[in-house]
Amino acid sequence: MEKILTKKALPQWVKTLTSYKVYFPKKDQENRWNYLEVGAEDMNLDFLNTTLPPKKLLFPQNEVFLEFFESTDGNQETLEVKEILPGEEPTVIFGVRPCDARAAWLLDKVFSGDFTDPYYWKRRNQTILVGLGCDTPPWENCFCLSVEGSPYSEEGLDILLTDLGNRYLVKSLTENGAKLIQPGKALFQEANPEDQKKAKTIQAESVKKIKRQLKNARGISAKLKGMFDSNIWDEESMSCIRCGICTYLCPSCHCFDINDEVDSTSPLEGKRVRTWDTCQFPDFTMHSSGHNPRPEKASRLRQRLFHKFRYFVENYDKFQCVGCGRCISLCPVGIDIIKVLDKVNEHGT
Amino acid sequence: MKRTGVFICHCGINIAGTVDVKKVAQELSQHPGVVHAEDYVYMCSDPGQNLIIQAIKNKKLDHVVVACCSPNLHETTFRNASTAAGLNAFRCEIANIREQCSWVHKDKSKATQKATKIIKSTVEKVRRNESLEPLSVPVTRRAMVVGGGIAGIQAALDLANSGFEVILVERSPSIGGHMIQLSETFPTLDCSQCILTPKMVEVSKHPKVRLMTYSEVEEVSGYVGNFKVKILKKPTYVDKDKCNLCDECSIVCPVVVPNEFDLGLTGRRAIYIPFPQAIPASYTLDIKACPGLLPIACGKCADVCDAKAIDYDMKPQVLEEEVGAIIVATGYDLYDKENMAEYGYGKIPDVLDGLQFERLCSASGPTKGQILRPSDQKEPKEVVFIQCSGSRDPENHCAYCSKICCMYTIKHAMLYKHHVHDGQAYIFYIDIRSGGKGYEEFVQRAVEEDGVLYLRGKVSKIFEENGKVKVWGVDTLTGKPIEIDADMVVLAQAMRPSKGAQELAKKLKLALDKDGFLSEAHPKLRPVESVTSGMFLAGAAQAPKDIPEAVAQASGAAAKAITILSQERLFHAPTVAKVFTNLCTGCGMCVQVCPYDAITLKDGKVEINEVLCEGCGTCSATCLRSAIQVKNLSQNQVHEMINACLGG
Amino acid sequence: MAEEFEPKIVAFLCKWCSSAGSDLAGVSRMEYPPNVVPIQVMCSGSISPLYIFSAFNKGADGVLVSGCHPGDCHYIKGNLYARRRLNLVKRLLEYVGLEPQRFQMSWVSAAEGTKYTQIIKDFVKELKPLGPQAKLRRK
Amino acid sequence: MARIEDLKEEARKLLREGKLKYIIGYAMGSNGWMANPVFIKKPEEVDKLIWDPTCVHNLTRFLVDEKRRKAKEKQPDTRPVGIIVKGCDSRAIVVLLQEKFINRNDVYILGVSCEKAGVVDDHKLVKKLKGKKPKKIELGDKGQFIISTDEGKIEFPVGELLAERCLECKANFPVIYDVLSGEKIKKTLEKPFGSLEKIEALSAEERWNFWKAELDKCIRCYACRSVCPMCYCDECVIDSINMAVTADTSAEEKAQKIKWVQRSPEASENFVYHLVRAIHLGGRCIDCGECERACPLDIPLRFLNKKLEKEAQELFGYEVGFDPAQPSLISCFKDDDPEDFIR
């Protein structure tokens, strides 16, 4: 079902969502956007895209699994362990870009399957994603089309908004979406055919505005097969500084590390915490023996691309890349995943 | 899991009075890794130590913490106990809950809490200690004594007589120091030269002693038991073996300069023998005074020397020696009269300082023992002695008491009366400090038998007026102003560290106190050790002293040196720095900060010389990557101690 | 009325001067507040900035570093390196907004039991009004 | 402003003669206007080299990689590496020499002088262009930046677009080099640390709130230390998990490693990380501003490092990165170092 909501009415709608924690993109003084809980004045969606994807709300950078305390009586030591699960906290995120929602949809696959991750799903199930289609690409490096996404893709979203100037075309995609509209339904009108037609044209136009393109994405995973030992990894990674930007800011990267963060060794007290980790850090695959199967940054860049364009495709028949372009725009030394993959296209067989 | 044992001492009520030792023991027994915790009234007692030994054996303890007094007191005791039970000494640590807890707090519950934290943090430290064995190094079994005064001579003799080789370094041409300048000594009034010269001869003839006069220490490196010293031997230009003391050279020498030995009361030639009994008995050519070494410049002395002892081509030599211990006995100098504005800046000829007056009294002195005033060689009838001249005067001069002035001034007054029976001696004093065997009696004797007149007060002004030295002062007892037309004034000048002592201290890395005297390691318990191990102090170099004290300290220093020299090998604390080579990037910052040059850079990584390292840890705080740390006080250990201190 | 706030203080004392000085305070039976837990190190020169950050991170309300007076350092000059290093640490901590009173450094000789006592008294007095240090403490 | 053409000929010659292993320089990035690091191995590639106000990177960072690479090689190629450095970058080389991390003959320094200008600050640029996309930035001869966009050329006075650190630059031409392009124009700074004033003026509480807000943003991607040429440690002290282990690292050595900081990006941990980094850069940071530029969340890290640079200068008269022979800030002292803060 498609409805119309005037931009003026948006804050009023949000006010009806009393039982939810509501996030909107907010701009800081350096023009960077970030999803925050905001006041009515900031409840608008005229934004580009956030530096940190909404991933941070579904798969937070640190997640406490459990807490432990040791108590000792003479030689008798007992270790108490308390599991911590995310609390009940229905959440709505407004202004999720389709690519980022698509990434969430990919994460769903990662955190389910043989093993279902209770921490992720607890959050995922109570979070509603209200998407905003991209009439113009938020970054100059957007390339969602090349990786089977689009400025108006719907995967992972509960609601998709299309900006019609002073109004939004509101398309509810899931039950959750419908549920969200309920409390403020008075504010919505039925969408008429002109509105839908206008939306169609806007969406068609937007596709043309995307400048960057990755050629032959599907072909790449086959080509990568033969390129494990290629020297292009050395060349392309020469300028890599082994920081975590490309992966930490990636909406679909999901590698993590689990540490016991000990607050006191005696009596033993601390938490077991999951934190983001990245294949770009030198210690990512460090063995306790000191051996590191990915000793230098070439192998780390290779791993990043292999994971996104080969292993993930083999496992899920999807790219683990949604073409948001963050890793290109934010890399301090301008490493460009599209350029690297073009090279793969050239060299690969 | 480590098996740590904790032993809490009551120290009678010293600890138990403010710390609930039972509760502490209870708490500690709950502490992870602690398998035994008990308290006892006196842990340092034999039964106490046995408790520890038994517990180590029965409970198979691998680490021990004794909570008691300061580690400075009983660390050794308890480490020995641990070793007796088969535990490495470094697996025992002391938690100081007396000096730093029970003695400084009143609130029992809070003191108990704090004691618990101190002990817990010590437990966390000790359980991370590694077993270490002391490092040992061979000892060079010879000593160097710097300074050839009475203290240096005594120390050298004691060492030599104990069978150790000694190098005695004296910067002036003869040994003897200031004592050889004195006429008589208090309180016995026996002749200074008569008692000193035999010792000078003994030391010079001693087979184990190598006398190096007219020499100075250039450089000292190395460490206790293994010092390397460079000694500069200045040329005397006279071959002392050839010289037959005929004195012809000095007779023909055209240059006359003030005679140091007589403190300028007489002159000497450029080529001279400091005094008749000088040792070595030989002439020295004072190059600063000599018109020039080339025969064309002068050369008279060489011409008249039948013994052909004079050698203008003699060059300075630098000798390198290895010694195991060093005794510093560089003595004192008197505070210059020139500093005494109120006493005429030392410009008035008949205002003398103590040492000059000694020379006047001395039979070998300029006046052959008669007391005559320098200005007109007349016998002074009224002599004023002024004590504390430059001493005990923080505003203008030296803050400290020079200690010996009271006594020698009395002696001077007495000697004066013995020479000039109808003369009058006045002594201005602040108060009389006559602590010492027979000293007080000596003072009484001066007053009763020799009618020395004591005036309590300070002299405000001294000036010359028609052939007299006018002395203005106040008698602070009567409050009356005093005016004396004296014939001579003798100033008991303050004692200062001898000139050049400071430079020497730098070369030896010795610390100086605020007055420039050499610092002892501990004012009470280690009065003859210096702060640098293997170096000892004797005589007035450390503080003003009279002869018996200087001699006593010299013997003490010798004995201390012998404790090192008598060893085959020396043992060095093994808690030294260690390098984590794989983290070291070879930036060399640690090399720069190490006070002992114990770290060296070798192909991109640093190395420790464990014998030179004193374990101060400055390197580890400097290293940006924690690649260098001190054994048994690693950053990890401190980290855990911090944790324990703040826990609860 | 709630119990008065008692600041937790970690004091790094060099073995040769300051720890000895604090021993002297004990021997002379001087009294000072029990808020300070001493950690004896060999030399103030061995105090890494990490120790200070870590102490605050672990919940110290105040940190004291005490060493020998310049010229008295048992290791000749360790305290002079400390003086420079810790000056920077102090400035940095103040710059990020930690109250200046929370990090202190002192010279206490083996003979200055009285001075040590006074320093602890003052330190505790100055910290009480500030309340607990929550800025760098790990919750 | 230096002209890259001056250097290209030299570069070609050196590569042709095989005198250099490769040259680290700047080339046009794939986004079409901003310079990026490039590694030139063949003489024919030299034409890629550019030099314009977007050459912000401090390339000396890559000397660290080079050293690591060399360490791994069986028969290391010991030829020097050519590197293009601005004034600030050259001071980084001085510090690396001072800390014996590299030898002078490991590098062939192609210096470029910023003369009266410097590099642009991309944030300032974005604000100025209000949505217009830059295509190219040049330095005009009237001390202005000329920015070409689709909508034509726009000019701004240099001062309005210069990176903050360039406004407080202490060396606008290389202090050490083998060849130099551009003039050595000394410029005087009346306020070398002016940018700090607005923070220093704040009360302790306000300063705390400022830094709290900034460091709360930190996601510990470590771009700041990764991009920093001074953060060349094989392992950072705050990473206790990846002890630079070797086959012969004993368990005890591994155990010696401490978790000074937990991995969770909580305020307290972020503070300790950034404090440790700041203090470790004291007397070493040469204010190339890379940490701040690289930070994806715009934490003003420069203000931390600049502060210590200021203290080093005002307290100890210590100037960073001009004399390879001087001892490091914390491995020396003066007898009269201030001690007013000591009781």
Short mmCIF file of C-alpha atoms in Angstrom, two decimals, chain A residues 28-32 34 51-52 61-62 64 140-141 211-212 235 237-245 248-249 257 259-263 271 273-278 281-283 286-291 295-297 328 330-336 339, chain D residues 22 29-31 33 36-39 41 57 61-62 65 68-69 72 122-124 126-127 133 214 217-227 231-234 239 241-247 254 259 262-266 290 293-298:
data_model
loop_
_atom_site.label_atom_id
_atom_site.label_comp_id
_atom_site.label_asym_id
_atom_site.label_seq_id
_atom_site.Cartn_x
_atom_site.Cartn_y
_atom_site.Cartn_z
CA ASP A 28 27.62 18.14 12.83
CA GLN A 29 29.57 21.36 12.28
CA GLU A 30 31.84 19.57 9.80
CA ASN A 31 28.81 18.60 7.67
CA ARG A 32 29.06 14.96 8.68
CA ASN A 34 25.19 10.62 12.00
CA THR A 51 29.50 8.59 7.83
CA LEU A 52 28.65 5.65 10.07
CA GLN A 61 30.77 -1.70 17.99
CA ASN A 62 30.85 -3.23 21.43
CA VAL A 64 28.62 -7.13 26.23
CA GLU A 140 29.97 11.07 -5.65
CA ASN A 141 31.23 7.49 -5.32
CA LYS A 211 28.28 8.50 -12.03
CA ARG A 212 30.41 5.59 -10.95
CA GLU A 235 50.71 -2.72 -6.17
CA SER A 237 48.00 -1.88 -1.43
CA MET A 238 51.25 0.08 -1.57
CA SER A 239 49.52 3.19 -0.29
CA CYS A 240 47.31 1.37 2.25
CA ILE A 241 48.04 2.50 5.80
CA ARG A 242 46.32 -0.48 7.43
CA CYS A 243 43.68 1.56 9.23
CA GLY A 244 40.12 0.36 9.81
CA ILE A 245 38.15 3.03 7.97
CA TYR A 248 34.48 -0.07 10.14
CA LEU A 249 32.46 2.34 8.01
CA ASP A 257 36.58 -10.00 17.99
CA ASN A 259 37.63 -10.23 24.41
CA ASP A 260 37.41 -10.69 28.13
CA GLU A 261 37.79 -7.17 29.43
CA VAL A 262 39.11 -7.73 32.93
CA ASP A 263 38.45 -4.88 35.35
CA LYS A 271 33.01 -8.64 30.98
CA VAL A 273 32.71 -8.17 25.01
CA ARG A 274 32.27 -8.41 21.28
CA THR A 275 33.88 -5.54 19.43
CA TRP A 276 34.21 -4.74 15.75
CA ASP A 277 37.38 -6.06 14.22
CA THR A 278 38.77 -5.68 10.76
CA PHE A 281 44.45 -4.64 11.27
CA PRO A 282 47.81 -6.42 11.43
CA ASP A 283 46.69 -8.51 14.41
CA MET A 286 47.73 -13.13 14.33
CA HIS A 287 48.20 -16.57 15.88
CA SER A 288 49.41 -16.85 19.44
CA SER A 289 52.43 -18.57 18.00
CA GLY A 290 53.29 -15.31 16.33
CA HIS A 291 52.60 -16.72 12.89
CA PRO A 295 51.49 -10.96 7.15
CA GLU A 296 51.33 -7.85 4.98
CA LYS A 297 48.75 -5.38 3.80
CA ILE A 328 36.24 5.14 -1.50
CA LEU A 330 36.70 8.19 3.21
CA CYS A 331 39.95 6.36 2.53
CA PRO A 332 42.74 8.72 3.66
CA VAL A 333 44.96 7.61 0.77
CA GLY A 334 42.30 7.26 -1.94
CA ILE A 335 42.30 3.50 -2.41
CA ASP A 336 39.38 2.96 -4.76
CA LYS A 339 39.59 0.96 -9.62
CA TYR D 22 61.28 3.78 -6.47
CA GLY D 29 43.42 10.33 -7.61
CA SER D 30 40.55 8.40 -9.15
CA ASN D 31 38.04 10.99 -7.97
CA TRP D 33 40.84 16.22 -8.62
CA ASN D 36 46.89 10.61 -3.83
CA PRO D 37 50.10 8.79 -2.96
CA VAL D 38 51.79 7.04 -5.88
CA PHE D 39 54.83 4.81 -6.14
CA LYS D 41 59.09 2.47 -10.28
CA HIS D 57 49.57 13.54 2.53
CA ARG D 61 54.66 7.42 6.48
CA PHE D 62 55.52 5.02 3.66
CA ASP D 65 56.39 0.27 5.27
CA ARG D 68 59.37 -3.35 7.24
CA ARG D 69 59.41 -4.68 3.68
CA LYS D 72 61.48 -9.25 5.34
CA ASP D 122 38.95 19.76 2.24
CA HIS D 123 36.31 20.74 4.80
CA LYS D 124 36.93 24.44 4.22
CA VAL D 126 33.45 21.90 0.65
CA LYS D 127 31.94 24.73 2.68
CA LYS D 133 32.42 19.78 -7.39
CA GLU D 214 35.05 14.79 20.53
CA LYS D 217 32.99 9.92 18.55
CA CYS D 218 36.15 7.83 18.28
CA ILE D 219 35.56 4.38 16.78
CA ARG D 220 39.21 3.37 17.22
CA CYS D 221 39.72 2.68 13.54
CA TYR D 222 43.27 3.82 14.37
CA ALA D 223 43.53 5.83 11.17
CA CYS D 224 45.26 8.50 13.28
CA ARG D 225 48.15 6.30 14.27
CA SER D 226 48.14 4.33 11.01
CA VAL D 227 48.69 7.46 8.96
CA CYS D 231 53.72 5.77 15.00
CA TYR D 232 56.22 3.36 13.55
CA CYS D 233 56.27 0.93 16.47
CA ASP D 234 55.88 -2.67 15.36
CA ASP D 239 47.48 -3.04 21.67
CA ILE D 241 46.75 -8.45 22.09
CA ASN D 242 49.12 -8.53 19.17
CA MET D 243 52.41 -8.66 21.03
CA ALA D 244 54.96 -8.63 18.25
CA VAL D 245 55.65 -12.26 18.87
CA THR D 246 58.43 -14.24 17.32
CA ALA D 247 59.14 -17.94 17.43
CA LYS D 254 53.85 -12.56 26.29
CA LYS D 259 46.03 -4.15 28.64
CA GLN D 262 40.31 -2.08 26.69
CA ARG D 263 39.18 -2.59 23.12
CA SER D 264 35.68 -1.27 23.75
CA PRO D 265 35.51 2.29 22.40
CA GLU D 266 34.18 3.74 25.66
CA GLU D 290 47.54 13.81 8.92
CA ARG D 293 42.74 14.73 8.21
CA ALA D 294 42.48 10.95 8.19
CA CYS D 295 39.99 10.81 11.06
CA PRO D 296 36.64 9.89 9.50
CA LEU D 297 34.85 11.56 12.41
CA ASP D 298 36.83 14.81 12.38
#
